[in-house]
Coordinates of C-alpha atoms in Angstrom, one line a residue:
X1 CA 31.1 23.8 -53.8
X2 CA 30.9 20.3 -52.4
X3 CA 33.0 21.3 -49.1
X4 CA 30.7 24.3 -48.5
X5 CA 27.5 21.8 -49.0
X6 CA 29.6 19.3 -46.7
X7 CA 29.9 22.0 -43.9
X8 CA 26.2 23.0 -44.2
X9 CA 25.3 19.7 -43.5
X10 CA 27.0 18.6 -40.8
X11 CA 26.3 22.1 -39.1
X12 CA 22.7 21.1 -39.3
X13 CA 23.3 17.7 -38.3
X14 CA 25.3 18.8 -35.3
X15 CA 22.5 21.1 -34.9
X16 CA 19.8 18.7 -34.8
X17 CA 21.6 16.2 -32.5
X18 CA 22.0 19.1 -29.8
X19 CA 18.4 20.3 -29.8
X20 CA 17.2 16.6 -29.8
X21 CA 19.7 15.4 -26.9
X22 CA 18.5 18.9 -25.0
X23 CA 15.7 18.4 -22.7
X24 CA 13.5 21.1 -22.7
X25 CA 12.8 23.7 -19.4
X26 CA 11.2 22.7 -16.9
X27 CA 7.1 23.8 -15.9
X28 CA 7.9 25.1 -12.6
X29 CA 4.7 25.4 -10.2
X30 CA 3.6 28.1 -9.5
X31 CA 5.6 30.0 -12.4
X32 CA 3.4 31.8 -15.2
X33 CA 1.5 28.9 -17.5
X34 CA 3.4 26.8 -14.5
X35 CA 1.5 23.8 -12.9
X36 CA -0.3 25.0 -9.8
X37 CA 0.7 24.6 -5.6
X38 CA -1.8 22.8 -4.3
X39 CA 0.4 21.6 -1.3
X40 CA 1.7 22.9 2.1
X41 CA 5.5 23.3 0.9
X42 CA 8.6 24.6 2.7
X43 CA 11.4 26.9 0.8
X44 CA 14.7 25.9 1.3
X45 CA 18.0 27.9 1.9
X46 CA 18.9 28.1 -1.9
X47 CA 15.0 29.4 -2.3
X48 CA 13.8 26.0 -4.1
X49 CA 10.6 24.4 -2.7
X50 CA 9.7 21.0 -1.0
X51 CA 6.1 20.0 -1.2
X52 CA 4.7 17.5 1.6
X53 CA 1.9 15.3 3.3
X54 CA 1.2 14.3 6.6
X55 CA 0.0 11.7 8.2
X56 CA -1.0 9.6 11.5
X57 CA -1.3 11.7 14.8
X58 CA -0.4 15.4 15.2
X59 CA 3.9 16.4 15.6
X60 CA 3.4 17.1 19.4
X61 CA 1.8 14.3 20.3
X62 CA 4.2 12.2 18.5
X63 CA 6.4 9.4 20.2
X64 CA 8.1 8.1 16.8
X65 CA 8.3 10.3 13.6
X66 CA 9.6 9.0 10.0
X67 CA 10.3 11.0 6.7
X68 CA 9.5 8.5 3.9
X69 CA 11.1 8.6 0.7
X70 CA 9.5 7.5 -2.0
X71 CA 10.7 5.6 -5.0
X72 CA 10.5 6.4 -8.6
X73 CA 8.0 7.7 -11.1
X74 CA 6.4 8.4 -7.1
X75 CA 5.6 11.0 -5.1
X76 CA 4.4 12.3 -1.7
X77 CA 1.0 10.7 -2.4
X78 CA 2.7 7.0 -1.8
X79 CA 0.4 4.3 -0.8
X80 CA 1.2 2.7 2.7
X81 CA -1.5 0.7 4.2
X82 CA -0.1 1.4 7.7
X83 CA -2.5 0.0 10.1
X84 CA -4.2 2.8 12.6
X85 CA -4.4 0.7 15.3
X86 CA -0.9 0.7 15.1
X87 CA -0.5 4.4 14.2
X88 CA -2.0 5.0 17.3
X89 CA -0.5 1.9 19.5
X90 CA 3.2 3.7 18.8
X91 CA 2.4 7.8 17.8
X92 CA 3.6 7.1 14.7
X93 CA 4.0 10.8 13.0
X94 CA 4.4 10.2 8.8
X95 CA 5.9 13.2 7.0
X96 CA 6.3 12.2 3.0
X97 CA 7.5 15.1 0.6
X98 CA 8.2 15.3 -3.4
X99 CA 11.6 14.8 -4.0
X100 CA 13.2 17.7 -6.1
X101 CA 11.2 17.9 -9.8
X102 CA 8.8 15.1 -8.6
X103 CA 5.2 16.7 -8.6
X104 CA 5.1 20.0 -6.8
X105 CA 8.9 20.1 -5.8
X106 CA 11.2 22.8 -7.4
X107 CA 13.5 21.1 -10.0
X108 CA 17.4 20.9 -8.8
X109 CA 19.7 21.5 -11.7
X110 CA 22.6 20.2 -9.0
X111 CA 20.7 17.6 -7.8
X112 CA 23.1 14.7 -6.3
X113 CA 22.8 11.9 -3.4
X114 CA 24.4 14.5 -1.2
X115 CA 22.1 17.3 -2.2
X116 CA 19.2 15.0 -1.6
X117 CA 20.1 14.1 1.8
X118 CA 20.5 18.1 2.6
X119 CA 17.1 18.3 2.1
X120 CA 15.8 16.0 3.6
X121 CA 17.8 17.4 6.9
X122 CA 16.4 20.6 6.0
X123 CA 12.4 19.6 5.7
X124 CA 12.9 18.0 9.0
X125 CA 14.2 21.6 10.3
X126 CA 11.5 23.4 8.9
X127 CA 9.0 21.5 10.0
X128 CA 11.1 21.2 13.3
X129 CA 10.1 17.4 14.0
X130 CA 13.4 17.1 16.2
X131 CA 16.7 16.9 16.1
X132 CA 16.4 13.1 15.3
X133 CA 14.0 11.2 13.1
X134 CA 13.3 7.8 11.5
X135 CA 13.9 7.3 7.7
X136 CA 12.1 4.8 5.3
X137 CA 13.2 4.6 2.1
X138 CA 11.3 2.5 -0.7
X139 CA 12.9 1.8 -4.0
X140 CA 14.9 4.6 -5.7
X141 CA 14.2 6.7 -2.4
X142 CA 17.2 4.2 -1.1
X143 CA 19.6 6.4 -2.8
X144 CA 19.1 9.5 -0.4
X145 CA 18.5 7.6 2.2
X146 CA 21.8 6.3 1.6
X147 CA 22.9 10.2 1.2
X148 CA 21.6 10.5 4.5
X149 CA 23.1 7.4 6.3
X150 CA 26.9 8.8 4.6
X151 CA 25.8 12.6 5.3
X152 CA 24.0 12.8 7.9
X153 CA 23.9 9.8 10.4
X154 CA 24.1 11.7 13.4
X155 CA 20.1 13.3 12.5
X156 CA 19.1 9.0 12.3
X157 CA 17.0 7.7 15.0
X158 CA 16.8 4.5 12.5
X159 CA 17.0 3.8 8.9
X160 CA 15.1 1.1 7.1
X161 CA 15.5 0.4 3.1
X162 CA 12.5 -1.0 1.4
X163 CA 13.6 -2.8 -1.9
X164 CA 16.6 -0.1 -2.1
X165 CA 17.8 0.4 -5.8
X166 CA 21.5 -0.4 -6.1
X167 CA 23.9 1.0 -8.1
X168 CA 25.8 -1.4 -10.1
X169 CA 28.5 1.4 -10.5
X170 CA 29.4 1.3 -6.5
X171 CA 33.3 1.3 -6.8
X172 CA 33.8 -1.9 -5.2
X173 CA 31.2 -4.3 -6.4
X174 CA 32.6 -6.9 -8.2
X175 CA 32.7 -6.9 -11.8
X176 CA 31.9 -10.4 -12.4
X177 CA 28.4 -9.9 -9.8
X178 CA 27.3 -6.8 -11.9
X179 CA 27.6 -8.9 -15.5
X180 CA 25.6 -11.5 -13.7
X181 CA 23.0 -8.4 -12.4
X182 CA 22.9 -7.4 -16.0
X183 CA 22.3 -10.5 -17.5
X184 CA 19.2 -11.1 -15.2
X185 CA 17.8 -7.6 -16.4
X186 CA 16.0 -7.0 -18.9
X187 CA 18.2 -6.1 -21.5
X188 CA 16.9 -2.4 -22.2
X189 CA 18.0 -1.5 -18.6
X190 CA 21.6 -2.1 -18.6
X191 CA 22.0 0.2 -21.4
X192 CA 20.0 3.2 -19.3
X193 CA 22.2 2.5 -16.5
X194 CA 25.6 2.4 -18.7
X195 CA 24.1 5.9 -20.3
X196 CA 23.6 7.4 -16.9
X197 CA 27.2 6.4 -15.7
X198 CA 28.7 7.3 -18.9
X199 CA 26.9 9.5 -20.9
X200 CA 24.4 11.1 -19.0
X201 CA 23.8 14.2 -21.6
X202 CA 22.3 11.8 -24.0
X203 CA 19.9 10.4 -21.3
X204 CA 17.0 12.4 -22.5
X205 CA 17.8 11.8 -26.3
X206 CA 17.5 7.8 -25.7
X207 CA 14.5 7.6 -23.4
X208 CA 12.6 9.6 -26.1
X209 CA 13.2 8.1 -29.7
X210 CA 10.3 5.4 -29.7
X211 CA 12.8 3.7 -32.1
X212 CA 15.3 3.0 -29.8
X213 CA 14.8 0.6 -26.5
X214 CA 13.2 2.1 -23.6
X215 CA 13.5 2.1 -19.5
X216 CA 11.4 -1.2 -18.2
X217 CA 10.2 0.7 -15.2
X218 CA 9.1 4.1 -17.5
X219 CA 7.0 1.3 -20.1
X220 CA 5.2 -0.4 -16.6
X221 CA 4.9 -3.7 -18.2
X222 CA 3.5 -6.9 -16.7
X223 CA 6.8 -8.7 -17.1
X224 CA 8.6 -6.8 -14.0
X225 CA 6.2 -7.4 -11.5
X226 CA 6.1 -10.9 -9.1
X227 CA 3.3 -12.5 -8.9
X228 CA 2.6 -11.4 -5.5
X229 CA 3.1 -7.7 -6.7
X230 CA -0.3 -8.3 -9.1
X231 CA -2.0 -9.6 -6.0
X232 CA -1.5 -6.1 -4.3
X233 CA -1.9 -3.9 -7.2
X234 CA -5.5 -5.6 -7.6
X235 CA -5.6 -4.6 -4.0
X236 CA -4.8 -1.7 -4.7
X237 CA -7.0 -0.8 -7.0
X238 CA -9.7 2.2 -5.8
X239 CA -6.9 3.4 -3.4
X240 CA -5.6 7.2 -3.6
X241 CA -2.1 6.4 -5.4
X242 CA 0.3 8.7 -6.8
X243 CA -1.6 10.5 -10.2
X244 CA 1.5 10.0 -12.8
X245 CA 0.2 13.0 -14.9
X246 CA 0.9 15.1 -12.1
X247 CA 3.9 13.1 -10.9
X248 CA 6.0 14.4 -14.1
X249 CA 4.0 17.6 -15.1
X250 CA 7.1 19.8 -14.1
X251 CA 8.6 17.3 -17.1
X252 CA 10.4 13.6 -17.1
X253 CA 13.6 15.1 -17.5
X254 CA 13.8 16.6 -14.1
X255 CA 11.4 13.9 -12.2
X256 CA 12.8 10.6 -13.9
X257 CA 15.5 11.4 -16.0
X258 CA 17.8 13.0 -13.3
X259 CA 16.9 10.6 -10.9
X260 CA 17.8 7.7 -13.1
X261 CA 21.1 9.8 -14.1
X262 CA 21.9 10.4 -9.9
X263 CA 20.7 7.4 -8.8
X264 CA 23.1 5.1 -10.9
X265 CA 26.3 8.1 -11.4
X266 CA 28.8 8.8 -9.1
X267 CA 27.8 8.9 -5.3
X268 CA 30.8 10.3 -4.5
X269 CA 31.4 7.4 -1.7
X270 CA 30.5 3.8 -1.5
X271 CA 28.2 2.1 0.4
X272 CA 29.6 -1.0 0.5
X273 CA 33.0 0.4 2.3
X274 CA 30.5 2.0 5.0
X275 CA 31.8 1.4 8.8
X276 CA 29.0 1.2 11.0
X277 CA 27.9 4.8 12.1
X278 CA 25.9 3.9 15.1
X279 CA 29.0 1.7 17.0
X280 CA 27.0 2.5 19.9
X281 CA 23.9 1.2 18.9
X282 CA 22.1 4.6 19.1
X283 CA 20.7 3.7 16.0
X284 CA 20.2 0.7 13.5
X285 CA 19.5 0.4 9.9
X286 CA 17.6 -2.1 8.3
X287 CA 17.5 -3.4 5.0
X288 CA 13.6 -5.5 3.7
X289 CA 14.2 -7.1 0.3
X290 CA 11.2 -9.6 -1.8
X291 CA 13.0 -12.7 -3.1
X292 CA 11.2 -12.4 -6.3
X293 CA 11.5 -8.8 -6.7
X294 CA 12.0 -8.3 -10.5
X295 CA 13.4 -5.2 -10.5
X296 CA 16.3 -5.1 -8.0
X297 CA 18.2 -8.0 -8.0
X298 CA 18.1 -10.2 -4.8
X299 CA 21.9 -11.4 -5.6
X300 CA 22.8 -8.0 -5.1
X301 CA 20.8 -7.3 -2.2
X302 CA 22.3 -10.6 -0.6
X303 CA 26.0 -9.0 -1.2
X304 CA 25.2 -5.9 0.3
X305 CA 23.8 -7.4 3.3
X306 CA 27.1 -9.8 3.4
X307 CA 29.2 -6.6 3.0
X308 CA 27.6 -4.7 5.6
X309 CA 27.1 -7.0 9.0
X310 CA 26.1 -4.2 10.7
X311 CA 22.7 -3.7 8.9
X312 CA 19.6 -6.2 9.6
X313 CA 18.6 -8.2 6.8
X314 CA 15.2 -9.8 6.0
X315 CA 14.6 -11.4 2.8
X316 CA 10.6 -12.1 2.3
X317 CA 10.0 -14.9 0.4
X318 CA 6.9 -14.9 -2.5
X319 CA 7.3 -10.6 -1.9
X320 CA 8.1 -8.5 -5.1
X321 CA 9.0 -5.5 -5.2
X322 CA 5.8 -3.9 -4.0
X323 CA 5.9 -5.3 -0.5
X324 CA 5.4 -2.0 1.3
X325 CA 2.3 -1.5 -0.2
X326 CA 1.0 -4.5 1.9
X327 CA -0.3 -4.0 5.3
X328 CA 0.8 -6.8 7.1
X329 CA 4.2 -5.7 6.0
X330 CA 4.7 -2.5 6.2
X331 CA 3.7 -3.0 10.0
X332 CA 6.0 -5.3 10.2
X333 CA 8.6 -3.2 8.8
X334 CA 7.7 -0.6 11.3
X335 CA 7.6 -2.7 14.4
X336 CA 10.8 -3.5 13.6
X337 CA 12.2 0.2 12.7
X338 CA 10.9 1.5 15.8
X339 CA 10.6 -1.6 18.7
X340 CA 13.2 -3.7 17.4
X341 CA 11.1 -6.8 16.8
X342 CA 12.4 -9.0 14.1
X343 CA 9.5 -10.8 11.8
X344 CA 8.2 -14.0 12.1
X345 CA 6.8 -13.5 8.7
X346 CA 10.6 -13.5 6.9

């Protein structure tokens, strides 16, 4: 008798665990009680859709034209104060898109860094911009833009990283700079990242027991922005920004959860073992990172750039990690993308 109670309950136990750790399915748009389109998109090979925005002037009158990939918790609704006069001084041609489960993009169940940069190449053939195009990924939009540099370097007209997220599980980091990274953190956020390197199927479980310690960037508190970053979210304040509620409303397993579960798993290659893919100098890659940025480490920004010679540093002093939502220097970070002009402001 006591076996047979024993069994019962640690088949419900066992039972419990697995529907609590299972995420539930995804509200795709467009499907029955689905979210609605409300976006241009493009369907890809495997039949998935990418949502997107444009802006500054029209494709064929473009003389320079950038995907942007935004960060996370994001979306193709990103904030960049680009300058018109500028827009217009260079034919600067935006094209900004959901990234897969973000907002109106279809959910990938195989989503990876290489995955990631495959669709990027594949919006850029749909909307057929060119056979070359400029790339600017902000925050947690560094990881396909790495896909892309490691993928697909030879579609690059130039690359620039705006406060790219690293991944403390790159192969050849050292050891000793990660504890150091981790110790600087919060001390929630280490434990995400060891659960997306680890143990990624119990991702969703964690990031929803209130009980349990959360994701800094998921809880939005005051403590992980700069200073400067409160002086531009106050300017930001009245300006169309990504709606959060529609953000995630496919669910935060497929927008943030995978993303947090790619972004620090296994690349499948290292960044920081890169050879430079543009010898030639048909293209360059740049690299913008605030010194008081709160959320990505500027120690481990300062060993990539020491790593990689090949890609342009500029370290902003004061800047956080919300520098591209300033105008002065996301015109600055586009001069230099697409003219070559180093800042004086760095």
């Amino acid at each position: 008798m006591f076996v047979n109670i024993a069994v019962v309950v640690v088949v419900g136990l066992l039972g419990w665990a697995y529907k609590a750790a299972a995420p539930p399915r995804p509200k795709i748009c467009g499907s029955p009680n689905g979210p609605p389109v409300t976006s241009p998109r493009v369907t890809l090979s495997d039949g998935r859709h990418l949502a997107y925005r444009e802006m500054g002037v029209s494709k064929d009158k473009a003389k320079h034209k950038i995907i942007v990939v935004h960060g996370f918790d994001s979306s193709k609704d990103i904030y960049l104060p680009v300058s018109q006069e500028l827009v217009e001084e260079l034919g600067i041609y935006l094209l900004m898109f959901d990234r897969a489960g973000y907002a109106e993009s279809d959910p990938n169940p195989n989503r990876s860094v290489k995955s990631d940069a495959l669709d990027i190449e594949e919006l850029a053939d749909k909307l057929e911009i060119g056979s070359k195009f400029y790339l600017l990924g902000i925050s947690a939009g560094g990881y396909p833009a790495w896909g892309c540099l490691n993928y697909i370097p030879h579609r690059l007209a130039g690359l620039t990283f705006v406060v790219p997220v690293i991944n403390c599980w790159w192969p050849s980091l050292p050891v000793d700079l990660r504890r150091v990274a981790f110790k600087r953190m919060f001390l929630r956020d280490p434990c995400v990242y060891r659960l997306a390197y680890y143990a990624p199927q119990l991702l969703y479980w964690w990031l929803t027991q209130k009980w349990l310690l959360s994701f800094t960037p998921l809880e939005g508190h005051p403590s992980m922005f700069s200073s400067q970053d409160m002086e531009i979210l106050k300017k930001m304040e009245g300006a169309p920004v990504p709606d959060q509620k529609k953000t995630r409303q496919q669910g935060v397993y497929e927008s943030l959860h995978r993303d947090i579960m790619v972004g620090f798993g296994d690349w499948g290659f290292d960044p920081l073992v890169m050879s430079n893919p543009f010898p030639n100098g048909e293209s360059t890659v740049h690299i913008w990172q605030g010194k008081e940025d709160r959320m990505v480490p500027v120690l481990l920004q300062r060993h990539v750039a020491e790593r990689l010679p090949w890609v342009k540093y500029t370290e902003v002093p004061n800047a956080g990690h919300f520098l591209v939502h300033d105008s002065v220097y996301i015109d600055a970070i586009l001069r230099e993308l697409l003219l070559g002009e180093r800042p004086s402001l760095a």
